[in-house]
Structures are given as C-alpha cells and as structure tokens.
Amino acid sequence: HYVHVPASAGASLPPVVFIHGASANLKDQMLPLRPLLEGRAEMLFLDRPGFGWSERGGNDTLAAQADTIALLMDRLHIGKAIIVAHSFGGAITTAFARQHPDRTAGLVFLSPASHPWPGGATAWYYKLTAVPVVGWLFSQTLAYPAGMAQIGDATACVFSPNKVPEGYIGNASIPLVLKPSAFRANAVDVAQLYDYARSASPHYREIKAPTVVISGDRDKIVYATIHSVGLQRDISGAELVWVHNLGHKPDWIAPDLVVGAIEKVAGAPVDLQALAKTVEGRIADDAYNDGKCPDIKVPDAELAPT
C-alpha cells in the first residue's frame, strides 16, 4: 500500500522515498513532509510490509523489505531516489543502501536505529509476540485493548520533550499497528533488530551515498549517541545534525530541517547547522511529559551479550 506523488514539470529535486519506523505507517511522514515538498519532487510514501494496509508477504527480514521497496520503485519507474528514513526505518535503509547502491541518490536518517546497543534489550511485549502460538494468541486477544489503553502515554514519550501535535494519533492512523497482523509484524521486526545491527553495522563503510543524520539530544526512544554517532562515524562524509531539546520526531517537530537535509544530499549548499539553530529557538522551552518520560540512558556495556 503506497501513495505515489508524480513529479511536476517544475520538480527541482530527485525522487524521494520515505521509509517509516516501528509502530507506524506511511501517514507518519506524509502528513508533515508532503506539503513542504509538493511540486518540488516525485514522492513515494509506503506502508512497510505488514504495516498500515500492506500485507506482510515474504518480508520477515529487513533485507527482504529493502528488496521489496526496490521492486516497488521499479514498478513506478523510479530509478534512483533519496531515501528518508525514521527510527526503525533507518535499519532498513542501511540494507537498501548496501543492496541497491545504484538506486540510492542520498540518505536522510531521522532519529535512526542502526547499531547494536549494550544488552540488546527491547520491550517485553515484542519478545512475547514474536513467540509462535503464544504470541499469536496475545496479538489476537490482548494487544488491542492493552495498546489502546497505553497509546496516549506511549505517543507522548515518543515526542517528549516536544508537544504531540493536535489530533496526531487519529490523523496518522497510529492504532493501525494494533491490528493483530501488524502487531505481530512489528514484533518480528523489532525482535531481529539487534542481530541485524550486529552483523550489518561493520559493513556500513561500504555505503557511499551522500548522507545526513538528524537527531535530538532528548530522544527517549533510541540511543542517539550509539546509532546516530555510529552512522556519522561509519558512513564516509555523513553529516550529523544535533538538535538541542528535540525528541524522537524530527519529521513532525522540525520538518523544515528535514527538507533542508533532502536538499543538501541532492547537492544544494544548505547550512544545516544554522537551520538546526532555528529549530532550537522554536523548541527551547519545550518540557512536555518530562516527568512521565525520563531521558533514556545507555545501559552498562557489561550487559552486552558475548
């Protein structure tokens, strides 16, 4: 399931393909970013296999999802594109860039997940749902009511310390992830992330596309000092843009900075650090849900499995 926005006669940017993160669907990037790029670029927003209204098919690995996205680009005659990835979508994008370098015009990572973290821990319900039979029963019976009871608080922590946009949960169709099939797909994806990152990250140096990484220093979902710093270190020439007091959602809180990053990897002389300062000025006083959603800390390296 996808939304394809063809290029207009005045398009000045290469095609842009958007890859959403865990627990999301194509609307999560389309709603804030499409209006800013309309008429400037051909755009492809897609529900990753198993999410939103896409069926899972044989796409249980990150590599398979990357290949399926490339096949969709073939169908739509998109030869080469800038890939914009949020959160878990960052890991899939590293697979895409390695498996399809000829299709990769540039990379923009937003609060990405990409590298192994000490301990490799994820939420208990991901592990439970990924277990055969028991996980199926959980996703079919308890996941929806339990998830709906927690969805407001969980969303607040995704955005914190920034404010959740009015109507975000409904407008972005976030409850779609609680469909039993989507819930299981999400769990299978997250459960394999650590092993993927351990095996794939030593090869990120093979990625040669122009790259920008945008992260907030108040991200409460992923360890930005591991993932974002790691991408800057491992991808030659990558630019890391730190934004003070930004949480996990640059696509919604700093869409102008995201567009600037797209322009930068397309070759425009954009000062992303100056743009980041502008964003910081807008959100300097944000402190939403700080008490409810504490900053995450990198776990002790001794917890890492051998």
GROMACS .gro file of C-alpha atoms in nm:
model
  306
    1HIS     CA    1   0.000   0.000   0.000
    2TYR     CA    2   0.154   0.330  -0.105
    3VAL     CA    3   0.094   0.689  -0.209
    4HIS     CA    4   0.284   0.794  -0.520
    5VAL     CA    5   0.310   1.165  -0.594
    6PRO     CA    6   0.441   1.206  -0.951
    7ALA     CA    7   0.694   1.475  -1.032
    8SER     CA    8   0.558   1.804  -1.157
    9ALA     CA    9   0.700   1.995  -1.451
   10GLY     CA   10   0.887   2.222  -1.212
   11ALA     CA   11   1.040   1.950  -0.993
   12SER     CA   12   1.390   2.051  -0.887
   13LEU     CA   13   1.477   1.760  -0.659
   14PRO     CA   14   1.537   1.390  -0.728
   15PRO     CA   15   1.261   1.144  -0.634
   16VAL     CA   16   1.224   1.092  -0.259
   17VAL     CA   17   1.122   0.762  -0.096
   18PHE     CA   18   1.009   0.763   0.266
   19ILE     CA   19   1.054   0.463   0.499
   20HIS     CA   20   0.863   0.484   0.828
   21GLY     CA   21   0.964   0.339   1.162
   22ALA     CA   22   0.820   0.082   1.400
   23SER     CA   23   0.456   0.106   1.509
   24ALA     CA   24   0.375   0.343   1.223
   25ASN     CA   25   0.255   0.369   0.863
   26LEU     CA   26   0.304   0.596   0.562
   27LYS     CA   27   0.100   0.881   0.711
   28ASP     CA   28   0.360   0.940   0.980
   29GLN     CA   29   0.595   1.101   0.729
   30MET     CA   30   0.348   1.202   0.461
   31LEU     CA   31   0.139   1.438   0.673
   32PRO     CA   32   0.421   1.670   0.784
   33LEU     CA   33   0.654   1.644   0.481
   34ARG     CA   34   0.444   1.613   0.166
   35PRO     CA   35   0.310   1.973   0.187
   36LEU     CA   36   0.666   2.109   0.203
   37LEU     CA   37   0.783   1.909  -0.100
   38GLU     CA   38   0.472   1.914  -0.318
   39GLY     CA   39   0.568   2.017  -0.671
   40ARG     CA   40   0.939   2.002  -0.593
   41ALA     CA   41   0.996   1.626  -0.613
   42GLU     CA   42   0.839   1.297  -0.704
   43MET     CA   43   0.748   1.128  -0.374
   44LEU     CA   44   0.677   0.774  -0.265
   45PHE     CA   45   0.524   0.704   0.076
   46LEU     CA   46   0.466   0.338   0.158
   47ASP     CA   47   0.331   0.117   0.433
   48ARG     CA   48   0.617  -0.124   0.500
   49PRO     CA   49   0.521  -0.491   0.452
   50GLY     CA   50   0.284  -0.592   0.731
   51PHE     CA   51   0.210  -0.234   0.842
   52GLY     CA   52  -0.077   0.001   0.768
   53TRP     CA   53  -0.269  -0.156   0.481
   54SER     CA   54   0.022  -0.356   0.334
   55GLU     CA   55   0.026  -0.732   0.366
   56ARG     CA   56   0.340  -0.897   0.502
   57GLY     CA   57   0.413  -1.141   0.222
   58GLY     CA   58   0.757  -1.299   0.247
   59ASN     CA   59   0.910  -0.991   0.407
   60ASP     CA   60   1.009  -1.106   0.755
   61THR     CA   61   1.366  -0.977   0.726
   62LEU     CA   62   1.498  -0.626   0.687
   63ALA     CA   63   1.687  -0.727   0.374
   64ALA     CA   64   1.367  -0.860   0.216
   65GLN     CA   65   1.181  -0.538   0.294
   66ALA     CA   66   1.459  -0.337   0.131
   67ASP     CA   67   1.435  -0.552  -0.183
   68THR     CA   68   1.055  -0.516  -0.192
   69ILE     CA   69   1.088  -0.136  -0.176
   70ALA     CA   70   1.330  -0.152  -0.470
   71LEU     CA   71   1.077  -0.363  -0.664
   72LEU     CA   72   0.805  -0.106  -0.593
   73MET     CA   73   1.035   0.163  -0.727
   74ASP     CA   74   1.077  -0.048  -1.041
   75ARG     CA   75   0.702  -0.072  -1.084
   76LEU     CA   76   0.668   0.306  -1.056
   77HIS     CA   77   0.972   0.370  -1.282
   78ILE     CA   78   1.168   0.542  -1.006
   79GLY     CA   79   1.529   0.477  -1.099
   80LYS     CA   80   1.723   0.647  -0.823
   81ALA     CA   81   1.595   0.824  -0.512
   82ILE     CA   82   1.683   0.998  -0.191
   83ILE     CA   83   1.574   0.770   0.093
   84VAL     CA   84   1.433   0.939   0.404
   85ALA     CA   85   1.407   0.703   0.699
   86HIS     CA   86   1.273   0.748   1.050
   87SER     CA   87   1.374   0.537   1.351
   88PHE     CA   88   1.349   0.162   1.270
   89GLY     CA   89   1.327   0.261   0.904
   90GLY     CA   90   1.691   0.361   0.938
   91ALA     CA   91   1.798  -0.002   0.973
   92ILE     CA   92   1.602  -0.099   0.661
   93THR     CA   93   1.758   0.194   0.479
   94THR     CA   94   2.108   0.073   0.559
   95ALA     CA   95   2.007  -0.257   0.398
   96PHE     CA   96   1.865  -0.074   0.096
   97ALA     CA   97   2.178   0.139   0.051
   98ARG     CA   98   2.405  -0.167   0.064
   99GLN     CA   99   2.188  -0.392  -0.154
  100HIS     CA  100   2.086  -0.124  -0.407
  101PRO     CA  101   2.362   0.139  -0.424
  102ASP     CA  102   2.267   0.216  -0.784
  103ARG     CA  103   1.918   0.316  -0.667
  104THR     CA  104   2.041   0.536  -0.380
  105ALA     CA  105   2.086   0.907  -0.462
  106GLY     CA  106   2.120   1.011  -0.099
  107LEU     CA  107   2.023   0.919   0.256
  108VAL     CA  108   1.849   1.119   0.529
  109PHE     CA  109   1.826   0.941   0.865
  110LEU     CA  110   1.587   1.080   1.126
  111SER     CA  111   1.645   0.954   1.482
  112PRO     CA  112   1.762   0.623   1.335
  113ALA     CA  113   1.809   0.277   1.481
  114SER     CA  114   2.114   0.126   1.317
  115HIS     CA  115   2.375  -0.012   1.558
  116PRO     CA  116   2.392  -0.275   1.833
  117TRP     CA  117   2.332  -0.136   2.179
  118PRO     CA  118   2.460  -0.284   2.508
  119GLY     CA  119   2.233  -0.560   2.626
  120GLY     CA  120   2.017  -0.565   2.313
  121ALA     CA  121   1.702  -0.530   2.524
  122THR     CA  122   1.360  -0.448   2.376
  123ALA     CA  123   1.015  -0.421   2.535
  124TRP     CA  124   0.878  -0.749   2.676
  125TYR     CA  125   0.570  -0.748   2.452
  126TYR     CA  126   0.784  -0.755   2.136
  127LYS     CA  127   0.958  -1.071   2.251
  128LEU     CA  128   0.631  -1.232   2.362
  129THR     CA  129   0.452  -1.154   2.037
  130ALA     CA  130   0.736  -1.296   1.829
  131VAL     CA  131   0.697  -1.636   2.002
  132PRO     CA  132   0.495  -1.884   1.791
  133VAL     CA  133   0.143  -1.969   1.912
  134VAL     CA  134   0.165  -1.774   2.240
  135GLY     CA  135   0.248  -1.456   2.053
  136TRP     CA  136  -0.038  -1.516   1.810
  137LEU     CA  137  -0.283  -1.556   2.098
  138PHE     CA  138  -0.156  -1.239   2.266
  139SER     CA  139  -0.181  -1.032   1.947
  140GLN     CA  140  -0.531  -1.165   1.873
  141THR     CA  141  -0.679  -1.106   2.219
  142LEU     CA  142  -0.494  -0.864   2.447
  143ALA     CA  143  -0.277  -0.642   2.228
  144TYR     CA  144  -0.553  -0.412   2.104
  145PRO     CA  145  -0.726  -0.326   2.434
  146ALA     CA  146  -0.395  -0.304   2.619
  147GLY     CA  147  -0.240  -0.097   2.343
  148MET     CA  148  -0.531   0.147   2.320
  149ALA     CA  149  -0.513   0.200   2.695
  150GLN     CA  150  -0.148   0.299   2.667
  151ILE     CA  151  -0.132   0.466   2.325
  152GLY     CA  152  -0.164   0.822   2.455
  153ASP     CA  153   0.116   0.788   2.709
  154ALA     CA  154   0.337   0.600   2.464
  155THR     CA  155   0.292   0.866   2.197
  156ALA     CA  156   0.369   1.139   2.449
  157CYS     CA  157   0.703   0.974   2.521
  158VAL     CA  158   0.784   0.940   2.151
  159PHE     CA  159   0.752   1.318   2.114
  160SER     CA  160   0.875   1.430   2.458
  161PRO     CA  161   1.003   1.685   2.546
  162ASN     CA  162   0.816   1.827   2.247
  163LYS     CA  163   0.439   1.854   2.220
  164VAL     CA  164   0.232   1.590   2.046
  165PRO     CA  165   0.060   1.766   1.752
  166GLU     CA  166  -0.315   1.811   1.791
  167GLY     CA  167  -0.500   1.505   1.660
  168TYR     CA  168  -0.179   1.320   1.577
  169ILE     CA  169  -0.288   0.970   1.687
  170GLY     CA  170  -0.605   0.976   1.478
  171ASN     CA  171  -0.473   1.173   1.182
  172ALA     CA  172  -0.169   0.948   1.144
  173SER     CA  173  -0.378   0.630   1.199
  174ILE     CA  174  -0.138   0.511   1.469
  175PRO     CA  175  -0.385   0.249   1.607
  176LEU     CA  176  -0.339   0.051   1.285
  177VAL     CA  177  -0.030  -0.104   1.446
  178LEU     CA  178  -0.260  -0.276   1.696
  179LYS     CA  179  -0.421  -0.487   1.424
  180PRO     CA  180  -0.314  -0.843   1.512
  181SER     CA  181  -0.121  -0.895   1.187
  182ALA     CA  182   0.055  -0.557   1.213
  183PHE     CA  183   0.130  -0.610   1.581
  184ARG     CA  184   0.300  -0.940   1.500
  185ALA     CA  185   0.492  -0.790   1.208
  186ASN     CA  186   0.613  -0.509   1.432
  187ALA     CA  187   0.726  -0.757   1.698
  188VAL     CA  188   0.912  -0.976   1.447
  189ASP     CA  189   1.089  -0.669   1.309
  190VAL     CA  190   1.197  -0.532   1.646
  191ALA     CA  191   1.299  -0.874   1.778
  192GLN     CA  192   1.553  -0.913   1.496
  193LEU     CA  193   1.691  -0.558   1.503
  194TYR     CA  194   1.978  -0.625   1.741
  195ASP     CA  195   2.110  -0.925   1.549
  196TYR     CA  196   2.076  -0.737   1.220
  197ALA     CA  197   2.265  -0.439   1.358
  198ARG     CA  198   2.545  -0.657   1.495
  199SER     CA  199   2.601  -0.827   1.161
  200ALA     CA  200   2.536  -0.531   0.928
  201SER     CA  201   2.695  -0.232   1.101
  202PRO     CA  202   3.058  -0.334   1.029
  203HIS     CA  203   2.968  -0.303   0.659
  204TYR     CA  204   2.817   0.047   0.668
  205ARG     CA  205   3.150   0.180   0.546
  206GLU     CA  206   3.050   0.035   0.208
  207ILE     CA  207   2.777   0.299   0.179
  208LYS     CA  208   2.895   0.584  -0.045
  209ALA     CA  209   2.578   0.792  -0.092
  210PRO     CA  210   2.562   1.150   0.044
  211THR     CA  211   2.421   1.119   0.396
  212VAL     CA  212   2.269   1.340   0.664
  213VAL     CA  213   2.170   1.219   1.011
  214ILE     CA  214   1.933   1.430   1.224
  215SER     CA  215   1.893   1.354   1.593
  216GLY     CA  216   1.765   1.521   1.906
  217ASP     CA  217   1.967   1.520   2.225
  218ARG     CA  218   1.649   1.443   2.424
  219ASP     CA  219   1.544   1.134   2.229
  220LYS     CA  220   1.364   0.898   2.468
  221ILE     CA  221   1.323   0.606   2.227
  222VAL     CA  222   1.664   0.521   2.079
  223TYR     CA  223   2.020   0.573   2.199
  224ALA     CA  224   2.118   0.858   1.970
  225THR     CA  225   2.477   0.855   2.098
  226ILE     CA  226   2.507   0.498   1.967
  227HIS     CA  227   2.302   0.498   1.646
  228SER     CA  228   2.340   0.849   1.506
  229VAL     CA  229   2.701   0.890   1.613
  230GLY     CA  230   2.770   0.545   1.471
  231LEU     CA  231   2.627   0.633   1.130
  232GLN     CA  232   2.832   0.951   1.113
  233ARG     CA  233   3.143   0.752   1.203
  234ASP     CA  234   3.080   0.462   0.966
  235ILE     CA  235   2.944   0.632   0.652
  236SER     CA  236   3.215   0.840   0.490
  237GLY     CA  237   3.125   1.208   0.467
  238ALA     CA  238   2.800   1.178   0.665
  239GLU     CA  239   2.688   1.497   0.839
  240LEU     CA  240   2.537   1.467   1.187
  241VAL     CA  241   2.294   1.741   1.288
  242TRP     CA  242   2.231   1.752   1.664
  243VAL     CA  243   1.925   1.947   1.772
  244HIS     CA  244   1.910   2.055   2.135
  245ASN     CA  245   1.585   1.974   2.318
  246LEU     CA  246   1.446   1.768   2.029
  247GLY     CA  247   1.288   1.428   2.097
  248HIS     CA  248   1.235   1.137   1.862
  249LYS     CA  249   1.025   1.309   1.593
  250PRO     CA  250   1.223   1.543   1.365
  251ASP     CA  251   0.973   1.474   1.085
  252TRP     CA  252   0.693   1.647   1.280
  253ILE     CA  253   0.882   1.891   1.503
  254ALA     CA  254   1.149   2.001   1.252
  255PRO     CA  255   1.010   1.930   0.903
  256ASP     CA  256   1.189   2.235   0.762
  257LEU     CA  257   1.521   2.087   0.876
  258VAL     CA  258   1.432   1.754   0.715
  259VAL     CA  259   1.359   1.928   0.384
  260GLY     CA  260   1.690   2.112   0.416
  261ALA     CA  261   1.865   1.777   0.460
  262ILE     CA  262   1.696   1.642   0.146
  263GLU     CA  263   1.817   1.949  -0.043
  264LYS     CA  264   2.167   1.905   0.100
  265VAL     CA  265   2.210   1.544  -0.012
  266ALA     CA  266   2.071   1.649  -0.351
  267GLY     CA  267   2.368   1.885  -0.383
  268ALA     CA  268   2.236   2.223  -0.264
  269PRO     CA  269   2.463   2.437  -0.041
  270VAL     CA  270   2.238   2.424   0.266
  271ASP     CA  271   2.371   2.522   0.610
  272LEU     CA  272   2.201   2.255   0.817
  273GLN     CA  273   2.368   2.362   1.139
  274ALA     CA  274   2.216   2.709   1.103
  275LEU     CA  275   1.877   2.556   1.028
  276ALA     CA  276   1.911   2.344   1.342
  277LYS     CA  277   1.966   2.660   1.546
  278THR     CA  278   1.639   2.798   1.409
  279VAL     CA  279   1.459   2.482   1.519
  280GLU     CA  280   1.622   2.501   1.860
  281GLY     CA  281   1.487   2.852   1.902
  282ARG     CA  282   1.132   2.725   1.843
  283ILE     CA  283   1.153   2.438   2.092
  284ALA     CA  284   1.393   2.575   2.353
  285ASP     CA  285   1.128   2.589   2.625
  286ASP     CA  286   0.958   2.256   2.549
  287ALA     CA  287   0.928   2.033   2.856
  288TYR     CA  288   0.623   1.821   2.775
  289ASN     CA  289   0.595   1.497   2.974
  290ASP     CA  290   0.948   1.528   3.110
  291GLY     CA  291   0.844   1.375   3.442
  292LYS     CA  292   0.644   1.098   3.277
  293CYS     CA  293   0.907   1.018   3.014
  294PRO     CA  294   1.260   1.027   3.158
  295ASP     CA  295   1.559   1.052   2.928
  296ILE     CA  296   1.695   0.708   2.844
  297LYS     CA  297   2.050   0.625   2.940
  298VAL     CA  298   2.284   0.391   2.760
  299PRO     CA  299   2.292   0.062   2.956
  300ASP     CA  300   2.613  -0.071   3.104
  301ALA     CA  301   2.832  -0.228   2.836
  302GLU     CA  302   2.883  -0.527   3.068
  303LEU     CA  303   2.523  -0.624   2.993
  304ALA     CA  304   2.604  -0.685   2.628
  305PRO     CA  305   2.582  -1.049   2.525
  306THR     CA  306   2.901  -1.222   2.417
   0.00000   0.00000   0.00000
